[in-house]
Structure formats: structure tokens, C-alpha cells
PDB file of C-alpha atoms in Angstrom:
ATOM      1  CA  MET G1206     -57.322 -10.249  16.702  1.00  0.00           C
ATOM      2  CA  ARG G1207     -54.251  -8.883  18.357  1.00  0.00           C
ATOM      3  CA  ARG G1208     -52.881 -12.729  18.299  1.00  0.00           C
ATOM      4  CA  LEU G1209     -53.772 -13.347  15.117  1.00  0.00           C
ATOM      5  CA  GLY G1210     -52.073 -10.457  13.673  1.00  0.00           C
ATOM      6  CA  MET G1211     -48.663 -11.826  15.726  1.00  0.00           C
ATOM      7  CA  VAL G1212     -49.207 -14.700  14.132  1.00  0.00           C
ATOM      8  CA  LEU G1213     -49.272 -13.284  10.419  1.00  0.00           C
ATOM      9  CA  LEU G1214     -46.302 -10.766  11.531  1.00  0.00           C
ATOM     10  CA  LEU G1215     -44.467 -14.233  12.940  1.00  0.00           C
ATOM     11  CA  ALA G1216     -45.260 -15.895   9.500  1.00  0.00           C
ATOM     12  CA  MET G1217     -44.188 -13.065   7.315  1.00  0.00           C
ATOM     13  CA  LEU G1218     -41.134 -12.664   8.807  1.00  0.00           C
ATOM     14  CA  ALA G1219     -40.172 -16.716   8.888  1.00  0.00           C
ATOM     15  CA  GLY G1220     -40.873 -16.449   5.181  1.00  0.00           C
ATOM     16  CA  CYS G1221     -38.250 -14.073   4.371  1.00  0.00           C
ATOM     17  CA  MET G1222     -35.362 -15.222   6.785  1.00  0.00           C
ATOM     18  CA  LYS G1223     -33.888 -18.917   7.475  1.00  0.00           C
ATOM     19  CA  PRO G1224     -33.842 -19.895  10.715  1.00  0.00           C
ATOM     20  CA  SER G1225     -29.904 -20.031  10.759  1.00  0.00           C
ATOM     21  CA  ASP G1226     -29.725 -15.963   9.252  1.00  0.00           C
ATOM     22  CA  MET G1227     -32.143 -15.108  12.156  1.00  0.00           C
ATOM     23  CA  THR G1228     -29.755 -16.675  14.597  1.00  0.00           C
ATOM     24  CA  GLN G1229     -27.058 -14.864  12.955  1.00  0.00           C
ATOM     25  CA  GLN G1230     -28.588 -11.332  12.786  1.00  0.00           C
ATOM     26  CA  ALA G1231     -29.704 -11.799  16.740  1.00  0.00           C
ATOM     27  CA  GLY G1232     -25.943 -13.024  17.485  1.00  0.00           C
ATOM     28  CA  TYR G1233     -24.641  -9.664  15.809  1.00  0.00           C
ATOM     29  CA  TYR G1234     -27.346  -7.383  17.351  1.00  0.00           C
ATOM     30  CA  LEU G1235     -26.821  -8.438  20.598  1.00  0.00           C
ATOM     31  CA  GLY G1236     -22.880  -8.414  19.987  1.00  0.00           C
ATOM     32  CA  ASP G1237     -23.453  -4.680  18.619  1.00  0.00           C
ATOM     33  CA  ALA G1238     -25.410  -3.959  22.027  1.00  0.00           C
ATOM     34  CA  GLY G1239     -22.406  -5.481  24.180  1.00  0.00           C
ATOM     35  CA  VAL G1240     -24.415  -8.865  25.496  1.00  0.00           C
ATOM     36  CA  LEU G1241     -22.638 -11.644  23.688  1.00  0.00           C
ATOM     37  CA  ASP G1242     -18.913 -11.309  22.133  1.00  0.00           C
ATOM     38  CA  HIS G1243     -18.254  -9.569  19.311  1.00  0.00           C
ATOM     39  CA  TYR G1244     -15.680  -8.436  16.749  1.00  0.00           C
ATOM     40  CA  GLU G1245     -14.913  -6.447  13.776  1.00  0.00           C
ATOM     41  CA  ILE G1246     -12.753  -7.411  10.874  1.00  0.00           C
ATOM     42  CA  ASN G1247     -11.060  -4.632   9.142  1.00  0.00           C
ATOM     43  CA  ARG G1248      -9.074  -5.840   5.580  1.00  0.00           C
ATOM     44  CA  SER G1249      -7.140  -3.765   3.660  1.00  0.00           C
ATOM     45  CA  SER G1250      -7.624  -5.642   0.486  1.00  0.00           C
ATOM     46  CA  THR G1251     -10.453  -8.233  -0.837  1.00  0.00           C
ATOM     47  CA  TRP G1252      -7.695 -10.830  -1.778  1.00  0.00           C
ATOM     48  CA  ILE G1253      -8.527 -14.468  -1.965  1.00  0.00           C
ATOM     49  CA  LEU G1254      -6.572 -17.322  -1.834  1.00  0.00           C
ATOM     50  CA  GLN G1255      -6.809 -20.455  -4.031  1.00  0.00           C
ATOM     51  CA  PRO G1256      -8.025 -23.627  -1.965  1.00  0.00           C
ATOM     52  CA  ASP G1257      -4.470 -25.207  -2.034  1.00  0.00           C
ATOM     53  CA  SER G1258      -2.529 -22.500  -0.851  1.00  0.00           C
ATOM     54  CA  LYS G1259       0.255 -23.460   1.153  1.00  0.00           C
ATOM     55  CA  LEU G1260      -0.351 -21.293   4.591  1.00  0.00           C
ATOM     56  CA  TYR G1261       2.361 -20.574   7.069  1.00  0.00           C
ATOM     57  CA  ILE G1262       1.579 -18.697  10.429  1.00  0.00           C
ATOM     58  CA  ALA G1263       3.640 -16.972  12.995  1.00  0.00           C
ATOM     59  CA  GLN G1264       3.863 -14.451  15.493  1.00  0.00           C
ATOM     60  CA  GLY G1265       5.926 -11.213  16.497  1.00  0.00           C
ATOM     61  CA  HIS G1266       7.460 -11.114  19.777  1.00  0.00           C
ATOM     62  CA  PHE G1267       4.957  -8.189  20.390  1.00  0.00           C
ATOM     63  CA  LEU G1268       3.444  -8.011  23.802  1.00  0.00           C
ATOM     64  CA  PRO G1269      -0.212  -7.017  23.798  1.00  0.00           C
ATOM     65  CA  ILE G1270      -0.233  -3.173  25.492  1.00  0.00           C
ATOM     66  CA  GLY G1271      -2.371  -3.646  28.379  1.00  0.00           C
ATOM     67  CA  ASN G1272      -2.177  -7.306  29.285  1.00  0.00           C
ATOM     68  CA  PRO G1273       1.519  -8.366  28.666  1.00  0.00           C
ATOM     69  CA  TYR G1274       0.611 -12.036  29.970  1.00  0.00           C
ATOM     70  CA  SER G1275      -0.761 -13.493  27.127  1.00  0.00           C
ATOM     71  CA  ARG G1276       0.947 -16.986  26.263  1.00  0.00           C
ATOM     72  CA  PRO G1277       3.674 -15.917  24.006  1.00  0.00           C
ATOM     73  CA  ASN G1278       2.417 -17.759  20.959  1.00  0.00           C
ATOM     74  CA  VAL G1279      -1.334 -17.796  21.710  1.00  0.00           C
ATOM     75  CA  VAL G1280      -2.469 -15.495  18.352  1.00  0.00           C
ATOM     76  CA  ALA G1281      -0.984 -18.056  15.937  1.00  0.00           C
ATOM     77  CA  GLU G1282      -1.739 -21.018  18.067  1.00  0.00           C
ATOM     78  CA  GLU G1283      -5.335 -19.914  17.731  1.00  0.00           C
ATOM     79  CA  ALA G1284      -4.877 -19.052  13.927  1.00  0.00           C
ATOM     80  CA  PHE G1285      -3.540 -22.064  12.894  1.00  0.00           C
ATOM     81  CA  ALA G1286      -6.997 -23.973  14.754  1.00  0.00           C
ATOM     82  CA  ALA G1287      -8.907 -21.841  12.637  1.00  0.00           C
ATOM     83  CA  ALA G1288      -7.019 -22.188   9.283  1.00  0.00           C
ATOM     84  CA  VAL G1289      -6.901 -25.972   9.758  1.00  0.00           C
ATOM     85  CA  GLU G1290     -10.403 -25.804   9.329  1.00  0.00           C
ATOM     86  CA  VAL G1291     -10.098 -24.727   5.910  1.00  0.00           C
ATOM     87  CA  PHE G1292      -6.827 -25.251   4.479  1.00  0.00           C
ATOM     88  CA  PRO G1293      -5.430 -28.429   3.241  1.00  0.00           C
ATOM     89  CA  MET G1294      -1.605 -27.407   4.049  1.00  0.00           C
ATOM     90  CA  VAL G1295      -0.945 -25.341   7.168  1.00  0.00           C
ATOM     91  CA  ARG G1296       2.316 -25.164   9.239  1.00  0.00           C
ATOM     92  CA  ARG G1297       2.559 -22.666  12.441  1.00  0.00           C
ATOM     93  CA  ALA G1298       5.737 -21.220  14.118  1.00  0.00           C
ATOM     94  CA  GLN G1299       6.779 -22.616  17.509  1.00  0.00           C
ATOM     95  CA  GLN G1300       7.563 -19.585  18.964  1.00  0.00           C
ATOM     96  CA  PRO G1301       7.377 -15.965  18.431  1.00  0.00           C
ATOM     97  CA  LEU G1302       9.523 -14.737  15.606  1.00  0.00           C
ATOM     98  CA  GLY G1303      10.651 -11.275  13.642  1.00  0.00           C
ATOM     99  CA  LEU G1304       8.851 -10.756  10.513  1.00  0.00           C
ATOM    100  CA  GLU G1305      12.576 -11.977   8.647  1.00  0.00           C
ATOM    101  CA  GLU G1306      12.855 -15.244  10.470  1.00  0.00           C
ATOM    102  CA  ALA G1307       9.299 -15.822   9.734  1.00  0.00           C
ATOM    103  CA  LEU G1308       9.998 -15.205   5.872  1.00  0.00           C
ATOM    104  CA  LEU G1309      12.816 -17.478   5.907  1.00  0.00           C
ATOM    105  CA  GLU G1310      11.382 -20.519   7.742  1.00  0.00           C
ATOM    106  CA  ALA G1311       8.308 -20.150   5.613  1.00  0.00           C
ATOM    107  CA  ARG G1312      10.680 -20.000   2.305  1.00  0.00           C
ATOM    108  CA  SER G1313      12.589 -22.782   3.638  1.00  0.00           C
ATOM    109  CA  TYR G1314       9.448 -24.985   3.597  1.00  0.00           C
ATOM    110  CA  GLN G1315       8.304 -23.847   0.476  1.00  0.00           C
ATOM    111  CA  TYR G1316       5.379 -22.163   1.670  1.00  0.00           C
ATOM    112  CA  ASP G1317       2.895 -19.366  -0.507  1.00  0.00           C
ATOM    113  CA  TYR G1318       2.054 -17.084   1.975  1.00  0.00           C
ATOM    114  CA  LEU G1319       2.826 -16.312   5.396  1.00  0.00           C
ATOM    115  CA  LEU G1320       0.318 -14.692   7.623  1.00  0.00           C
ATOM    116  CA  TYR G1321       2.126 -12.721  10.742  1.00  0.00           C
ATOM    117  CA  THR G1322       0.421 -12.656  13.417  1.00  0.00           C
ATOM    118  CA  ARG G1323       0.631  -9.645  16.744  1.00  0.00           C
ATOM    119  CA  PHE G1324      -1.012  -9.084  19.438  1.00  0.00           C
ATOM    120  CA  ALA G1325      -1.254  -5.124  19.480  1.00  0.00           C
ATOM    121  CA  ALA G1326      -3.625  -4.347  23.093  1.00  0.00           C
ATOM    122  CA  ALA G1327      -5.632  -6.344  25.480  1.00  0.00           C
ATOM    123  CA  GLU G1328      -7.092  -5.155  28.128  1.00  0.00           C
ATOM    124  CA  ASP G1329      -8.197  -8.051  30.605  1.00  0.00           C
ATOM    125  CA  ALA G1330     -11.223  -6.364  32.937  1.00  0.00           C
ATOM    126  CA  VAL G1331     -12.100  -8.372  36.471  1.00  0.00           C
ATOM    127  CA  GLY G1332     -14.276 -10.971  35.501  1.00  0.00           C
ATOM    128  CA  SER G1333     -14.024 -13.340  38.458  1.00  0.00           C
ATOM    129  CA  GLN G1334     -13.779 -13.108  42.213  1.00  0.00           C
ATOM    130  CA  GLU G1335     -10.404 -14.433  42.221  1.00  0.00           C
ATOM    131  CA  GLN G1336      -9.240 -10.841  40.045  1.00  0.00           C
ATOM    132  CA  TRP G1337     -11.842  -9.001  42.131  1.00  0.00           C
ATOM    133  CA  GLU G1338      -9.930  -9.739  45.378  1.00  0.00           C
ATOM    134  CA  THR G1339      -6.645  -8.675  43.709  1.00  0.00           C
ATOM    135  CA  SER G1340      -8.043  -5.214  42.191  1.00  0.00           C
ATOM    136  CA  GLU G1341     -11.180  -4.796  44.219  1.00  0.00           C
ATOM    137  CA  GLN G1342     -11.781  -1.708  41.892  1.00  0.00           C
ATOM    138  CA  TRP G1343     -14.936  -1.148  40.228  1.00  0.00           C
ATOM    139  CA  SER G1344     -13.394   0.854  37.196  1.00  0.00           C
ATOM    140  CA  ASP G1345     -11.601  -2.895  36.554  1.00  0.00           C
ATOM    141  CA  VAL G1346     -15.136  -4.734  36.266  1.00  0.00           C
ATOM    142  CA  GLY G1347     -16.191  -5.434  32.768  1.00  0.00           C
ATOM    143  CA  ALA G1348     -15.836  -7.008  29.487  1.00  0.00           C
ATOM    144  CA  ASP G1349     -12.276  -8.029  28.216  1.00  0.00           C
ATOM    145  CA  SER G1350     -11.165  -6.714  24.688  1.00  0.00           C
ATOM    146  CA  GLY G1351      -8.140  -7.219  22.376  1.00  0.00           C
ATOM    147  CA  VAL G1352      -7.080  -6.036  18.854  1.00  0.00           C
ATOM    148  CA  LEU G1353      -5.109  -8.034  16.664  1.00  0.00           C
ATOM    149  CA  GLN G1354      -3.174  -7.218  13.668  1.00  0.00           C
ATOM    150  CA  LEU G1355      -2.669  -9.536  10.666  1.00  0.00           C
ATOM    151  CA  ILE G1356      -0.551  -9.571   8.049  1.00  0.00           C
ATOM    152  CA  LEU G1357      -0.511 -11.474   5.040  1.00  0.00           C
ATOM    153  CA  MET G1358       2.638 -11.984   2.565  1.00  0.00           C
ATOM    154  CA  GLU G1359       3.557 -13.798  -0.564  1.00  0.00           C
ATOM    155  CA  VAL G1360       6.405 -15.648   0.137  1.00  0.00           C
ATOM    156  CA  GLY G1361       8.140 -15.850  -2.813  1.00  0.00           C
ATOM    157  CA  THR G1362       7.705 -12.121  -3.545  1.00  0.00           C
ATOM    158  CA  ARG G1363       7.490 -10.611  -0.081  1.00  0.00           C
ATOM    159  CA  HIS G1364       4.128  -8.752  -1.418  1.00  0.00           C
ATOM    160  CA  LEU G1365       2.192  -7.445   1.164  1.00  0.00           C
ATOM    161  CA  VAL G1366      -1.169  -8.910  -0.245  1.00  0.00           C
ATOM    162  CA  ASP G1367      -3.129  -7.997   2.964  1.00  0.00           C
ATOM    163  CA  PHE G1368      -3.149  -5.981   6.230  1.00  0.00           C
ATOM    164  CA  THR G1369      -5.836  -6.556   8.838  1.00  0.00           C
ATOM    165  CA  THR G1370      -7.025  -5.745  12.648  1.00  0.00           C
ATOM    166  CA  ILE G1371      -9.280  -7.154  14.505  1.00  0.00           C
ATOM    167  CA  ASN G1372     -11.331  -5.751  17.237  1.00  0.00           C
ATOM    168  CA  THR G1373     -12.777  -8.132  19.903  1.00  0.00           C
ATOM    169  CA  LYS G1374     -14.861  -7.092  22.823  1.00  0.00           C
ATOM    170  CA  GLY G1375     -16.571  -9.553  25.246  1.00  0.00           C
ATOM    171  CA  GLY G1376     -19.919  -9.839  26.070  1.00  0.00           C
ATOM    172  CA  PHE G1377     -21.566  -8.894  29.439  1.00  0.00           C
ATOM    173  CA  LEU G1378     -23.124 -12.595  29.429  1.00  0.00           C
ATOM    174  CA  GLN G1379     -19.845 -14.033  28.751  1.00  0.00           C
ATOM    175  CA  PHE G1380     -17.551 -12.404  30.759  1.00  0.00           C
ATOM    176  CA  TYR G1381     -17.014 -14.220  33.799  1.00  0.00           C
ATOM    177  CA  LYS G1382     -13.904 -15.768  34.263  1.00  0.00           C
ATOM    178  CA  ALA G1383     -12.977 -15.302  30.397  1.00  0.00           C
ATOM    179  CA  SER G1384      -9.530 -13.720  29.477  1.00  0.00           C
ATOM    180  CA  PRO G1385      -8.908 -11.730  25.863  1.00  0.00           C
ATOM    181  CA  ASP G1386      -7.066 -14.723  24.924  1.00  0.00           C
ATOM    182  CA  ASP G1387     -10.640 -16.534  24.983  1.00  0.00           C
ATOM    183  CA  LEU G1388     -11.995 -14.126  22.341  1.00  0.00           C
ATOM    184  CA  LEU G1389      -9.531 -15.048  19.318  1.00  0.00           C
ATOM    185  CA  ARG G1390     -10.940 -17.452  17.869  1.00  0.00           C
ATOM    186  CA  PRO G1391     -14.035 -16.860  16.324  1.00  0.00           C
ATOM    187  CA  PRO G1392     -13.111 -13.743  14.928  1.00  0.00           C
ATOM    188  CA  LEU G1393      -9.612 -15.678  13.311  1.00  0.00           C
ATOM    189  CA  GLN G1394     -11.932 -18.485  11.566  1.00  0.00           C
ATOM    190  CA  ASP G1395     -14.098 -15.907   9.831  1.00  0.00           C
ATOM    191  CA  TYR G1396     -10.637 -13.982   8.801  1.00  0.00           C
ATOM    192  CA  THR G1397      -9.710 -17.323   7.312  1.00  0.00           C
ATOM    193  CA  ARG G1398     -12.995 -18.013   5.602  1.00  0.00           C
ATOM    194  CA  GLN G1399     -12.744 -14.811   4.077  1.00  0.00           C
ATOM    195  CA  LEU G1400      -9.558 -15.795   2.377  1.00  0.00           C
ATOM    196  CA  LEU G1401     -11.044 -18.419   0.719  1.00  0.00           C
ATOM    197  CA  GLY G1402     -14.384 -15.955  -0.225  1.00  0.00           C
ATOM    198  CA  ARG G1403     -16.311 -17.954   2.455  1.00  0.00           C
ATOM    199  CA  ARG G1404     -18.456 -15.813   4.747  1.00  0.00           C
TER     200      ARG G1404
END
């Protein structure tokens, strides 16, 4: 009788939700519980870009609080890799730039929007034998985390279209030999899809 009840329950659940939705929901809850990598995107607006918009990506000079050893242009590199999946015209600054410099470069290439990024904070927790030998502090063991700030501006008018904060946190099952840089690509892929109204 118990088996019959379980089979009926699974059949009802399968009828309500597609397997891909079940996988997505399970990933969300496992991330929220700290088992898998997790992120949260907070946007100031729900502005959507045209699919043929030309997007210029740059990163500021700011070094992340808590982890100044990240690659200087890592957020711009990861944002570029995410944006080229959904936008036909994307260009990235080769090195960190100030906001005015980035706007001037975007204008010189006749791009529509500037995505200006900043790695605001990062915590590189101990996640490997080498890091443990350096630290030897139990309080340093754990999951990596990071905070990104993204400013989306119209190049021609200098109008601030969107300000976004992304909080990332590594999961317990994925922390070994990871760094805060490894947490950047998935939320940036999600954000660039949101810019086109996709989920």
C-alpha cells in the first residue's frame, strides 16, 4: 500500500513539473542550503535591451576587498564570455578603466551600452591542502564568496539604465580548490539573459 502511495505521489509530481524544472528547483534549494554554488542578483530596474544592441564591457580599477589577488580584469573577461552567448555585438576593454575612460572608448567604437563592472568584495576561504598549509586556521576553512557591482549605461546619453549587485557563495560540495573567480560566470550568464528578457 505504501509503495502504491509513493508511485501515485511521484506520478502527480511528474505531471505538475517538467524534469528540467525539477532539476532547476532542486539546484536552487541545494544552493540556498549551502550544498551547491549559489548566487543572488539584485537589479535596480527591469530594463530590457534590444537583441541587436551593441554592448561594451569594462571593469574598474577597484581591487576586491578581502581578496586583492584576483586577476585585474577578471569580471570583464567573464562578463564578455557570458554576453557573447546572447548578444551579436560585444567588445571588452583589454585592461581596467575608469568610468569616463570606458565611456569614451565605448563611444569611439559607436556602441549603444556600457556594462561597467566592479569586483566589490571577495573571500577566498581555505579549500585545498596548499591553502591549509599556509593558513592552518579552522576559521578560514569554508566556502568562497564574492560581491559584484554592475552599472549599465546608455553611451550616447550617459543615462544610468540599471545598477545591479550580485552576491555569490560557493557550495560545500564544490569548494575544493575553488576561488571566488570561479563563481562569476553563472550569475553573469543569468544577468545577460535577463537583459534580453530571458530566464
